[in-house]
Coordinates of C-alpha atoms and ligand atoms in Angstrom, one line a residue:
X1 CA -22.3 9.3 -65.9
X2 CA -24.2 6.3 -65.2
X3 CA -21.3 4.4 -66.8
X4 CA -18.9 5.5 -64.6
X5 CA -21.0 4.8 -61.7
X6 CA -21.1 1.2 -62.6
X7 CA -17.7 1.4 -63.0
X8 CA -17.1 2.7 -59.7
X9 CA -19.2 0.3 -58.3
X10 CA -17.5 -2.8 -60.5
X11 CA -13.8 -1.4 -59.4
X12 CA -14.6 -1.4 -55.9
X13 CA -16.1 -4.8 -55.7
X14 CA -13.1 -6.3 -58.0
X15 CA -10.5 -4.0 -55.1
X16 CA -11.8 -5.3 -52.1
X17 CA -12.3 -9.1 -53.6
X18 CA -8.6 -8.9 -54.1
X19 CA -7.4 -7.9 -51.3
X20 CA -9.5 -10.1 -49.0
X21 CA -8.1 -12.5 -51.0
X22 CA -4.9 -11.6 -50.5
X23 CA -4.0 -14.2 -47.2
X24 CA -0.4 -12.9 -47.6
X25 CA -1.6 -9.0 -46.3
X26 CA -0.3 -8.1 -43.6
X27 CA -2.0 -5.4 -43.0
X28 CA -5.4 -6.5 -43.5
X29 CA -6.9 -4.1 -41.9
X30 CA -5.0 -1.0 -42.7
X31 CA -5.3 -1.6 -46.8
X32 CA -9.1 -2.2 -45.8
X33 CA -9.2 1.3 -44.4
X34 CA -7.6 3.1 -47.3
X35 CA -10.2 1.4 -49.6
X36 CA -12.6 2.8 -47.8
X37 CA -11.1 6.2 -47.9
X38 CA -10.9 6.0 -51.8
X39 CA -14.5 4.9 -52.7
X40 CA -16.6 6.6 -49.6
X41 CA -14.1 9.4 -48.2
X42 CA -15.1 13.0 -48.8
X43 CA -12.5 13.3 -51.6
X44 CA -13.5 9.8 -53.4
X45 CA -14.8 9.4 -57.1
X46 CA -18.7 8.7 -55.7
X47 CA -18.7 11.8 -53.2
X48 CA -17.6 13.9 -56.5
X49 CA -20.0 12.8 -58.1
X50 CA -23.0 13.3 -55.8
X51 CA -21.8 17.1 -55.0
X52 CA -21.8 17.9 -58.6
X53 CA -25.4 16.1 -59.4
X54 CA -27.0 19.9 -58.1
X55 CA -25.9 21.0 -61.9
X56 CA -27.5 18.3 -64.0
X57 CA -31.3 18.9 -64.7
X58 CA -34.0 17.7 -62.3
X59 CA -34.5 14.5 -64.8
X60 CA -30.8 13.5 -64.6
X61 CA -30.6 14.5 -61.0
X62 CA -33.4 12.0 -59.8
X63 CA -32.2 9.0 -61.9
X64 CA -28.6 9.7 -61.5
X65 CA -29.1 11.0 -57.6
X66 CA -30.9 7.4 -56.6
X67 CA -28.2 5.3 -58.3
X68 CA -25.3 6.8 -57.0
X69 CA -26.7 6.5 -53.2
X70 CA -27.5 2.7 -54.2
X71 CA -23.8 2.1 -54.9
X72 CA -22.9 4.2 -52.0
X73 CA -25.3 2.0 -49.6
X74 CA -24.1 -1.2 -51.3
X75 CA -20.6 -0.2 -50.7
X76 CA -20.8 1.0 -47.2
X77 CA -22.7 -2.6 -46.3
X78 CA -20.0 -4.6 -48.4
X79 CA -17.2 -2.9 -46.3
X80 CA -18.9 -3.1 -43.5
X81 CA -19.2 -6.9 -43.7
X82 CA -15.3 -7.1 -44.6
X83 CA -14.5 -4.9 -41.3
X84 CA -16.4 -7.8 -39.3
X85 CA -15.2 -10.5 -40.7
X86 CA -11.2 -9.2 -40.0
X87 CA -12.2 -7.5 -36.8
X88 CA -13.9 -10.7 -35.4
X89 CA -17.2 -10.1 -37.0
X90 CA -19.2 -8.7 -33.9
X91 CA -18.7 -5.4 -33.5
X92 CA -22.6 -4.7 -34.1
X93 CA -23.4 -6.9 -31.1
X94 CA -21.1 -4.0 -28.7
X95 CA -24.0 -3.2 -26.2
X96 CA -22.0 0.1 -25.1
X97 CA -25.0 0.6 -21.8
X98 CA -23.6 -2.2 -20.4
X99 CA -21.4 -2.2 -17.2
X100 CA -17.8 -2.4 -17.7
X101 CA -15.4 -4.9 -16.1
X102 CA -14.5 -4.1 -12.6
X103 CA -11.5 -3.2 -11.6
X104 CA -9.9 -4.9 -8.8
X105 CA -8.3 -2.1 -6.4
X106 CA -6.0 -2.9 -3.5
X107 CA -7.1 -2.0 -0.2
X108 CA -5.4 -1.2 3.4
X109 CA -3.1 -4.0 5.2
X110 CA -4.7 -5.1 8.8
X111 CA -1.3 -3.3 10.2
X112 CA -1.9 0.0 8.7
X113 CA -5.8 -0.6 10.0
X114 CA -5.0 -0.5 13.4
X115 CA -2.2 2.1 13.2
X116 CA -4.8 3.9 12.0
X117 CA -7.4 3.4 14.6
X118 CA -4.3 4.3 17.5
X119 CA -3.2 7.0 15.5
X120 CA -6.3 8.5 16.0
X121 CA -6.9 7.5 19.6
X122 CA -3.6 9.3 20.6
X123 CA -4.6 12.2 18.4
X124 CA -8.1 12.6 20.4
X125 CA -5.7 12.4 23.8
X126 CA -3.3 15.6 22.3
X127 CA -0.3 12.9 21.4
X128 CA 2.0 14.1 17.7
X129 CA 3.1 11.2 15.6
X130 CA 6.9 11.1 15.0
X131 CA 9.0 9.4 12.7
X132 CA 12.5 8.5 12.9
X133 CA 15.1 6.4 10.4
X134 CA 14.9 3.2 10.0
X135 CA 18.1 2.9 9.5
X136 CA 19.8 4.1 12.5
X137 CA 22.8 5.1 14.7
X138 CA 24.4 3.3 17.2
X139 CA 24.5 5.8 19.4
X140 CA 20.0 6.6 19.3
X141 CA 19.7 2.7 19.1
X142 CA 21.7 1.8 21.8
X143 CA 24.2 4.0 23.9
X144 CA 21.6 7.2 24.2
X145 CA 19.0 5.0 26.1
X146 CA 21.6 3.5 28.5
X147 CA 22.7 0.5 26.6
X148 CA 26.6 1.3 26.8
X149 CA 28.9 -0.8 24.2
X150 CA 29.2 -3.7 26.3
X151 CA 26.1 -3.7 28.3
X152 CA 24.6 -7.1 28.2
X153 CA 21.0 -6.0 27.7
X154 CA 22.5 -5.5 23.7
X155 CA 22.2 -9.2 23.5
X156 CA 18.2 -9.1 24.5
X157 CA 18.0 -6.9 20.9
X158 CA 19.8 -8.7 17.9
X159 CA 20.2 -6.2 15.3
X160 CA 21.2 -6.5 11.4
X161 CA 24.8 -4.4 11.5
X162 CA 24.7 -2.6 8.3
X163 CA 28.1 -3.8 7.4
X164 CA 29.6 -1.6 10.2
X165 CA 28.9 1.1 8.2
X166 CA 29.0 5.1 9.3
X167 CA 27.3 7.9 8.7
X168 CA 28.7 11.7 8.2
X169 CA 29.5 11.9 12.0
X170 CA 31.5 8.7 11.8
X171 CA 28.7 6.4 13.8
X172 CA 28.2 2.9 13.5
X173 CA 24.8 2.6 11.9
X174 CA 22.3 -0.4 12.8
X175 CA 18.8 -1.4 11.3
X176 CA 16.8 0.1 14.1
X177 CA 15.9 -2.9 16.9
X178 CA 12.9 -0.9 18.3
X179 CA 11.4 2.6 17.9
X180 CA 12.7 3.8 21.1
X181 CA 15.9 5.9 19.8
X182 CA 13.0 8.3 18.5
X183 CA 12.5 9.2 21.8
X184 CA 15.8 11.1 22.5
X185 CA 15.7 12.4 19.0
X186 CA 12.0 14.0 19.9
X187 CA 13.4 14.9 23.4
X188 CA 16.5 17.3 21.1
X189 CA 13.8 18.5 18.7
X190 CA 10.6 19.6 20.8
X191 CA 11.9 19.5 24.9
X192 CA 9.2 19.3 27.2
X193 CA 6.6 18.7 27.8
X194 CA 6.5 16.2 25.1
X195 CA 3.5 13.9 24.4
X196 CA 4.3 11.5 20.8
X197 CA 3.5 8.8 19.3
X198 CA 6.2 6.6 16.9
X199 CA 4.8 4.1 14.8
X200 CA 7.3 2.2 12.6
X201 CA 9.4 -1.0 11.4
X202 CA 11.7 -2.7 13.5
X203 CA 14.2 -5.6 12.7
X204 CA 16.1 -7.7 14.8
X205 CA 18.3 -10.8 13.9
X206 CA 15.2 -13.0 15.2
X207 CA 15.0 -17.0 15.2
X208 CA 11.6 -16.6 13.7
X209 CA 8.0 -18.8 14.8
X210 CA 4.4 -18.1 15.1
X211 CA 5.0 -15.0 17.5
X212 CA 8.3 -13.8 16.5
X213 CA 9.4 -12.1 13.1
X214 CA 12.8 -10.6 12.5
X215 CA 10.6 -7.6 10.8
X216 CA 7.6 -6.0 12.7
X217 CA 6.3 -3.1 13.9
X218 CA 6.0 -0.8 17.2
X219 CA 4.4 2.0 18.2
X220 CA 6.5 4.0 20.8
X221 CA 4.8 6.1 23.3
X222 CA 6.5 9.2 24.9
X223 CA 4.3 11.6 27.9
X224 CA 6.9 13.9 29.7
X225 CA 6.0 16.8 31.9
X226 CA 6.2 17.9 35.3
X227 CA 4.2 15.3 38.3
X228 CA 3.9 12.3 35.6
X229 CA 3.9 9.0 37.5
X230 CA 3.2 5.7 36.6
X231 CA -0.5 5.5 37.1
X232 CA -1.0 8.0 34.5
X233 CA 0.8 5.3 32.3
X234 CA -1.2 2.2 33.3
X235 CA -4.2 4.6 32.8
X236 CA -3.5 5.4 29.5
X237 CA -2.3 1.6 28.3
X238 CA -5.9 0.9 29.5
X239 CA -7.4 3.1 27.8
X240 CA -5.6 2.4 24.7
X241 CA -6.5 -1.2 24.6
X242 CA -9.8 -0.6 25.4
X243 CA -9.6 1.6 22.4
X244 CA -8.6 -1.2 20.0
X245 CA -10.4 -4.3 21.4
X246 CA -13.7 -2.2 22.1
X247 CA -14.1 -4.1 25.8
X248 CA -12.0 -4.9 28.8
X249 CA -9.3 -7.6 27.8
X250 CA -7.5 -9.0 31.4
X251 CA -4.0 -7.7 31.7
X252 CA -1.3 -8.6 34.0
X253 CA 1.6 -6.4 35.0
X254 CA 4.9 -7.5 36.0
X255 CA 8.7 -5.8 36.4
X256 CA 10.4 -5.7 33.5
X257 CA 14.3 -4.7 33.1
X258 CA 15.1 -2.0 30.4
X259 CA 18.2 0.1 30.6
X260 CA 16.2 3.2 29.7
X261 CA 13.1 3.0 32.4
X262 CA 13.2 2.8 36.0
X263 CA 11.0 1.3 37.5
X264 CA 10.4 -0.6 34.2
X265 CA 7.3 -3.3 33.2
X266 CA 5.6 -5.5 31.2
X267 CA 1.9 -5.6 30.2
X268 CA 0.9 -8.7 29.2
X269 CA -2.5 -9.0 27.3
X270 CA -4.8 -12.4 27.8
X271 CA -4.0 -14.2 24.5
X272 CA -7.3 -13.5 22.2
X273 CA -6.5 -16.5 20.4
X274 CA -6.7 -19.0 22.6
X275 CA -8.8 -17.4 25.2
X276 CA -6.2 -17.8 28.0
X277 CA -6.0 -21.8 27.5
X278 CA -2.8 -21.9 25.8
X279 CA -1.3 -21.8 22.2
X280 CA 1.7 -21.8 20.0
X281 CA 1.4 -17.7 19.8
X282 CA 1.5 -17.7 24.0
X283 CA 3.9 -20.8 23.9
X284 CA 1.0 -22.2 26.3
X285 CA 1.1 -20.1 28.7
X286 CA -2.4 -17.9 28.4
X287 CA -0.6 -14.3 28.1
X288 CA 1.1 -12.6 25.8
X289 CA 3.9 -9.5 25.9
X290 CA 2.9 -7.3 24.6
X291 CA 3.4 -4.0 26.4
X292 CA 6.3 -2.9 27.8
X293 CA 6.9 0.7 29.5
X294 CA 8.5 2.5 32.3
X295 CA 9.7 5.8 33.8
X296 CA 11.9 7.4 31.3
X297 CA 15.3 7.0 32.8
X298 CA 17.0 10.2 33.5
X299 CA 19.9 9.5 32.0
X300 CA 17.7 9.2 28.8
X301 CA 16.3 12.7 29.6
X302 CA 19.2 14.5 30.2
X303 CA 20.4 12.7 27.1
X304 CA 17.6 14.4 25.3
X305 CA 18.5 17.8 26.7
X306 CA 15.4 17.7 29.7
X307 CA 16.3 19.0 32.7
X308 CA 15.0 15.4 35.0
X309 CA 15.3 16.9 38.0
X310 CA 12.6 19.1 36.3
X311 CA 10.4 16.8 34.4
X312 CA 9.4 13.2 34.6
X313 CA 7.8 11.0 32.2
X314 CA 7.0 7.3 31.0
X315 CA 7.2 5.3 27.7
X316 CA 6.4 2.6 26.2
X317 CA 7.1 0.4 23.4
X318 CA 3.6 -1.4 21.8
X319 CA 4.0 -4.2 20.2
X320 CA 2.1 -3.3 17.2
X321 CA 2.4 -6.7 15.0
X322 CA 1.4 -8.7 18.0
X323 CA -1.4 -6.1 19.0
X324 CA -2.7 -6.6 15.3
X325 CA -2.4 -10.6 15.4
X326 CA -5.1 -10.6 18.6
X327 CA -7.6 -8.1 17.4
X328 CA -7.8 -10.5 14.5
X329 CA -7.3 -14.2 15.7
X330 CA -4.1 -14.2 13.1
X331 CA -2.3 -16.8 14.5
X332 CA 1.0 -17.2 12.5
X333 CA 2.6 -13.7 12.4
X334 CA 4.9 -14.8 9.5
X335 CA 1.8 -14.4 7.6
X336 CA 2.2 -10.8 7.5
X337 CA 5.2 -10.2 5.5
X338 CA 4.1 -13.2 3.0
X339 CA 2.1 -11.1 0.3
X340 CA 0.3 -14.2 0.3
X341 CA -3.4 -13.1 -1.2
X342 CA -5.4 -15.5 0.6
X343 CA -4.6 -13.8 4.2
X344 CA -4.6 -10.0 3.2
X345 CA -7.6 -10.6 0.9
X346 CA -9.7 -11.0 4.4
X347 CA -9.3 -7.5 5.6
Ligands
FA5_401 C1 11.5 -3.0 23.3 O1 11.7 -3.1 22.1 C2 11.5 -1.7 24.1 N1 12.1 -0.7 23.2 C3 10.2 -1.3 24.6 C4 10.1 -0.2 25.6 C5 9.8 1.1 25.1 C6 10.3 -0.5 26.9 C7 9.8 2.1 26.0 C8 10.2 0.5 27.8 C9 9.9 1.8 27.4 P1 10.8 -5.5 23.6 O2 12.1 -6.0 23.0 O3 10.2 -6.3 24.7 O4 11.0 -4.0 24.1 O5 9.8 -5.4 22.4 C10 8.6 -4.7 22.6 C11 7.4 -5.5 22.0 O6 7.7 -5.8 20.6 C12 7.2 -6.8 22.7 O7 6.4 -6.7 23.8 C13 6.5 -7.6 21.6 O8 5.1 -7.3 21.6 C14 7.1 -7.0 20.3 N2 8.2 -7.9 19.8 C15 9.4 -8.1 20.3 N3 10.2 -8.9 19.5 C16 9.3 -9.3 18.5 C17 9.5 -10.1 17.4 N4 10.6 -10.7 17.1 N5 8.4 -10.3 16.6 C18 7.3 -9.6 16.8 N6 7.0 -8.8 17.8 C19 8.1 -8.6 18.7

């Protein structure tokens, strides 16, 4: 018995010399493992041997019992050493209590921060949010809000023409120029009275600079009921800035032409980048458009299905990009749509 053990011992050492020898192995580590198996697994020579040692006398038990747990310790540090040395030799220095790598998680773009905050603002003030397609008709982008085919206020909105193609009821469709067509579509789903909000891409076939990008976003506003005038509008444009910039910021009203408002006008906000001196955002003027609203027309209303000789009601049309660019001095609006690190890593 004592033999054999040494002859365990002896073929194990001669095994594993061998194959760490062997530079050609492929799988180093694999062969290393089987090894293992043979001499130390439950079903090897040495673990036979130690479960049968309970039927040798005490005598042969004690001698035989403390050699073959040498050869097993001897063993277990000799592979131990070989596991290192293939596996980069420091897996005892693992200190498993300490932290693990962080992982780097994305976070929310400024845009969808202050949709967010209006979002809820409107919410508090009992407005839905609505959604429409981005990809739209002709007839919601243009002709339901009293732009007819050859009206010239088509040319104030560029749009992308989607290869004239047509939907199921044979209409041209468009890339949406504003979020405006929602309103008729929330007019045909819920009638009055109607208070929604539309947050949402537009695109327009744009020559593009520091305040103008042919992708950006708006966030339509839509109040109709019975007695709404436009000081309840003003009111609420107030408030809603307010809201956002968390102080008065000086605005200045003045007509503006839309097909589907009358009376129709623009809210310009005192550029936050330049404090009212001047910039390439303002084109050195001090103000900035960003705000246009009006009564909804009633030709828009009755397009909707509303009654106007019934109900009245304003909208608007925020620009949201632009509203987002003066919260945050961001004074290059390309800057949003660049996925460039360094800008959106700042929010
Ligand atoms: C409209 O799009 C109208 N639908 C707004 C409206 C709604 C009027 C309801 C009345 C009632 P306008 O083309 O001016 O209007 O665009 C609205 C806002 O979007 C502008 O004030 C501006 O802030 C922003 N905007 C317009 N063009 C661009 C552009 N190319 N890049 C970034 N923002 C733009």
């Amino acid at each position: 018995m004592k033999n054999k053990l040494e002859q365990i011992k002896n073929q194990a050492f001669t095994d594993l010399h061998d194959l760490m020898n062997k530079k050609t192995s492929l799988n180093l580590e694999e062969n290393l493992r089987t090894l293992r198996i043979k001499y130390l697994g439950r079903k090897g020579e040495l673990s036979q041997i130690l479960r049968n040692l309970k039927d040798l006398s005490v005598t042969e038990k004690k001698e035989l019992g403390a050699l073959a747990n040498s050869i097993k310790k001897d063993l277990e540090a000799v592979f131990k050493e070989k596991e290192d040395e293939i596996l980069g030799g420091n897996s005892k220095d693992y200190d498993l209590s300490l932290p693990g790598k962080e992982i780097k998680t994305g976070h929310l773009h400024p845009l969808t921060l202050i949709q967010r905050d209006l979002e809820d603002i409107f919410k508090s003030l009992g407005f839905s949010i609505l959604e429409g397609p981005e990809l739209e008709s002709d007839y919601y982008n243009f002709e339901a809000l009293n732009i007819s085919k050859h009206h010239p206020a088509r040319d104030m909105q560029d749009t992308f023409y989607v290869n004239w193609e047509k939907n199921k009821k044979d209409e041209k469709l468009v890339m949406r120029t504003h979020t405006s067509p929602v309103q008729v579509r929330a007019m045909q789903t819920y009638g009055a009275p109607l208070k929604a909000i539309v947050p949402g891409k537009v695109f327009r076939n744009e020559a593009i600079d520091a305040s103008h990008e042919h992708t950006f976003y708006q966030l339509e506003g839509l109040m109709i009921d019975k007695d709404i005038s436009i000081t309840n509008m003003i009111a609420l444009m107030k408030e809603l800035l307010k809201g956002i910039f968390k102080k008065e910021v000086p605005v200045r009203i003045r007509p503006g032409f839309f097909p589907f408002v009358e009376p129709g006008i623009e809210l310009d906000i005192s550029c936050q980048l330049c404090g009212g001196e001047g910039c390439s955002v303002c084109k050195q003027s001090g103000w900035l458009e960003l705000f246009p609203a009006g009564m909804v027309h009633p030709k828009v209303l009755e397009a909707g299905g509303i009654d106007s000789k019934k109900y009245s009601g304003f909208a608007f049309g925020l620009g949201l990009t632009r509203l987002v660019m003066m919260k945050y001095h961001i004074n290059d609006i390309r800057l949003f749509n660049s996925g460039d690190l360094r800008f959106l890593e700042q929010f």
